[in-house]
PDB file of C-alpha atoms in Angstrom:
ATOM      1  CA  MET M 707      77.989 103.436  83.366  1.00  0.00           C
ATOM      2  CA  ALA M 708      77.651 101.043  86.000  1.00  0.00           C
ATOM      3  CA  LEU M 709      79.262 101.267  89.387  1.00  0.00           C
ATOM      4  CA  PRO M 710      81.625  98.006  89.592  1.00  0.00           C
ATOM      5  CA  GLU M 711      80.154  95.351  92.085  1.00  0.00           C
ATOM      6  CA  PHE M 712      84.044  94.900  93.841  1.00  0.00           C
ATOM      7  CA  VAL M 713      86.685  96.687  94.775  1.00  0.00           C
ATOM      8  CA  VAL M 714      90.159  96.609  95.564  1.00  0.00           C
ATOM      9  CA  VAL M 715      91.041  98.909  98.645  1.00  0.00           C
ATOM     10  CA  PHE M 716      94.665 100.129  99.056  1.00  0.00           C
ATOM     11  CA  CYS M 717      95.739 101.725 102.764  1.00  0.00           C
ATOM     12  CA  THR M 718      99.269 102.192 104.447  1.00  0.00           C
ATOM     13  CA  ALA M 719      99.487 101.911 108.075  1.00  0.00           C
ATOM     14  CA  PRO M 720     102.608 101.985 110.453  1.00  0.00           C
ATOM     15  CA  ALA M 721     103.821  97.880 111.157  1.00  0.00           C
ATOM     16  CA  GLY M 722     102.181  97.160 114.576  1.00  0.00           C
ATOM     17  CA  GLU M 723      99.053  99.039 113.451  1.00  0.00           C
ATOM     18  CA  ALA M 724      98.399  97.462 109.877  1.00  0.00           C
ATOM     19  CA  GLU M 725      97.289  93.406 111.514  1.00  0.00           C
ATOM     20  CA  LYS M 726      94.979  95.158 113.920  1.00  0.00           C
ATOM     21  CA  LEU M 727      93.466  96.972 110.923  1.00  0.00           C
ATOM     22  CA  ALA M 728      92.796  94.096 108.569  1.00  0.00           C
ATOM     23  CA  LYS M 729      91.570  91.755 111.426  1.00  0.00           C
ATOM     24  CA  ALA M 730      88.768  94.353 112.358  1.00  0.00           C
ATOM     25  CA  LEU M 731      87.950  94.922 108.910  1.00  0.00           C
ATOM     26  CA  VAL M 732      87.601  91.062 108.258  1.00  0.00           C
ATOM     27  CA  ASP M 733      86.020  90.815 111.996  1.00  0.00           C
ATOM     28  CA  ALA M 734      83.363  93.225 110.651  1.00  0.00           C
ATOM     29  CA  ARG M 735      82.911  91.823 107.826  1.00  0.00           C
ATOM     30  CA  LEU M 736      83.581  94.476 105.817  1.00  0.00           C
ATOM     31  CA  ALA M 737      86.539  93.073 103.516  1.00  0.00           C
ATOM     32  CA  ALA M 738      86.332  89.316 102.683  1.00  0.00           C
ATOM     33  CA  CYS M 739      90.314  89.276 102.608  1.00  0.00           C
ATOM     34  CA  VAL M 740      93.207  91.704 103.534  1.00  0.00           C
ATOM     35  CA  ASN M 741      96.697  91.051 101.946  1.00  0.00           C
ATOM     36  CA  VAL M 742      99.410  92.791 104.474  1.00  0.00           C
ATOM     37  CA  THR M 743     102.488  93.409 103.075  1.00  0.00           C
ATOM     38  CA  ASP M 744     105.946  95.714 103.765  1.00  0.00           C
ATOM     39  CA  VAL M 745     106.765  98.900 101.566  1.00  0.00           C
ATOM     40  CA  GLN M 746     108.810 101.429 101.611  1.00  0.00           C
ATOM     41  CA  SER M 747     106.516 105.014 100.654  1.00  0.00           C
ATOM     42  CA  CYS M 748     108.084 108.160  99.767  1.00  0.00           C
ATOM     43  CA  PHE M 749     105.923 111.007  99.982  1.00  0.00           C
ATOM     44  CA  ARG M 750     105.820 115.079 100.671  1.00  0.00           C
ATOM     45  CA  TRP M 751     104.282 115.927 104.182  1.00  0.00           C
ATOM     46  CA  GLU M 752     104.064 119.272 105.438  1.00  0.00           C
ATOM     47  CA  GLY M 753     106.606 120.325 102.610  1.00  0.00           C
ATOM     48  CA  THR M 754     108.802 117.956 103.211  1.00  0.00           C
ATOM     49  CA  VAL M 755     109.759 114.798 101.438  1.00  0.00           C
ATOM     50  CA  LYS M 756     109.875 111.768 104.092  1.00  0.00           C
ATOM     51  CA  SER M 757     110.646 108.189 102.703  1.00  0.00           C
ATOM     52  CA  GLU M 758     109.402 105.960 105.759  1.00  0.00           C
ATOM     53  CA  PRO M 759     108.808 102.312 106.186  1.00  0.00           C
ATOM     54  CA  GLU M 760     105.413 100.817 106.011  1.00  0.00           C
ATOM     55  CA  ARG M 761     102.853  98.351 105.574  1.00  0.00           C
ATOM     56  CA  LEU M 762     100.320  97.973 102.729  1.00  0.00           C
ATOM     57  CA  LEU M 763      96.728  96.838 103.112  1.00  0.00           C
ATOM     58  CA  VAL M 764      95.054  94.791 100.174  1.00  0.00           C
ATOM     59  CA  ILE M 765      91.587  95.046 100.801  1.00  0.00           C
ATOM     60  CA  LYS M 766      89.170  93.148  98.585  1.00  0.00           C
ATOM     61  CA  THR M 767      85.369  94.091  99.327  1.00  0.00           C
ATOM     62  CA  GLN M 768      82.262  95.183  97.490  1.00  0.00           C
ATOM     63  CA  HIS M 769      81.946  98.441  96.476  1.00  0.00           C
ATOM     64  CA  ARG M 770      78.558  99.220  98.149  1.00  0.00           C
ATOM     65  CA  LEU M 771      80.632  98.583 101.411  1.00  0.00           C
ATOM     66  CA  LEU M 772      83.257 101.199 100.637  1.00  0.00           C
ATOM     67  CA  ASP M 773      81.798 104.058 102.272  1.00  0.00           C
ATOM     68  CA  PRO M 774      81.444 101.680 105.954  1.00  0.00           C
ATOM     69  CA  LEU M 775      84.865 100.597 105.091  1.00  0.00           C
ATOM     70  CA  VAL M 776      86.504 103.975 105.013  1.00  0.00           C
ATOM     71  CA  ALA M 777      84.513 105.187 108.064  1.00  0.00           C
ATOM     72  CA  ARG M 778      86.133 101.985 110.186  1.00  0.00           C
ATOM     73  CA  ILE M 779      89.418 102.768 108.512  1.00  0.00           C
ATOM     74  CA  ARG M 780      89.306 106.484 109.852  1.00  0.00           C
ATOM     75  CA  ASP M 781      87.882 105.413 113.886  1.00  0.00           C
ATOM     76  CA  LEU M 782      90.943 102.693 114.122  1.00  0.00           C
ATOM     77  CA  HIS M 783      94.046 104.710 111.919  1.00  0.00           C
ATOM     78  CA  SER M 784      96.457 106.941 113.455  1.00  0.00           C
ATOM     79  CA  TYR M 785      97.270 108.848 110.560  1.00  0.00           C
ATOM     80  CA  ASP M 786      95.669 112.809 110.230  1.00  0.00           C
ATOM     81  CA  LEU M 787      95.334 111.483 106.656  1.00  0.00           C
ATOM     82  CA  PRO M 788      95.632 107.801 105.784  1.00  0.00           C
ATOM     83  CA  GLU M 789      95.729 106.504 102.370  1.00  0.00           C
ATOM     84  CA  ILE M 790      92.437 104.672 101.465  1.00  0.00           C
ATOM     85  CA  ILE M 791      92.059 104.337  97.371  1.00  0.00           C
ATOM     86  CA  ALA M 792      89.735 102.161  95.860  1.00  0.00           C
ATOM     87  CA  ILE M 793      90.573 100.666  92.404  1.00  0.00           C
ATOM     88  CA  PRO M 794      87.431  98.652  90.712  1.00  0.00           C
ATOM     89  CA  ILE M 795      87.571  94.669  90.004  1.00  0.00           C
ATOM     90  CA  VAL M 796      86.705  94.834  86.484  1.00  0.00           C
ATOM     91  CA  GLY M 797      86.747  90.985  86.039  1.00  0.00           C
ATOM     92  CA  GLY M 798      88.175  87.705  88.131  1.00  0.00           C
ATOM     93  CA  TYR M 799      87.915  83.920  88.882  1.00  0.00           C
ATOM     94  CA  ALA M 800      84.454  83.779  89.236  1.00  0.00           C
ATOM     95  CA  PRO M 801      84.403  81.506  92.498  1.00  0.00           C
ATOM     96  CA  TYR M 802      86.890  83.908  94.205  1.00  0.00           C
ATOM     97  CA  LEU M 803      84.669  86.869  93.513  1.00  0.00           C
ATOM     98  CA  ASP M 804      81.404  84.481  94.843  1.00  0.00           C
ATOM     99  CA  TRP M 805      83.406  84.280  98.015  1.00  0.00           C
ATOM    100  CA  VAL M 806      84.067  88.015  98.475  1.00  0.00           C
ATOM    101  CA  ARG M 807      80.631  87.742  97.909  1.00  0.00           C
ATOM    102  CA  GLU M 808      79.544  85.670 100.666  1.00  0.00           C
ATOM    103  CA  GLU M 809      82.194  87.211 103.057  1.00  0.00           C
ATOM    104  CA  THR M 810      81.006  90.356 102.686  1.00  0.00           C
ATOM    105  CA  VAL M 811      77.823  91.533 104.292  1.00  0.00           C
TER     106      VAL M 811
END
């Protein structure tokens, strides 16, 4: 099965950090676009259920850039274990996907 050309990557971060992460990823051309929105996350951490406000980054990029994108997030992120999940894009508006291709290196 062929790998998808494009992926959407989800990453949560603290409010003050999310926008800096988004800008760094776009500046480095690892992402064409990053949407940042408020979320309330519920998770188990170190044996305790937590509920925390966070910011969700929705990152559009090429699959071939996933490893350097993950490495860049790890370099900049304050969490010990940041959420970084990639989902394949199986289709979409061709001119938009062309733009994603052109904006990432």
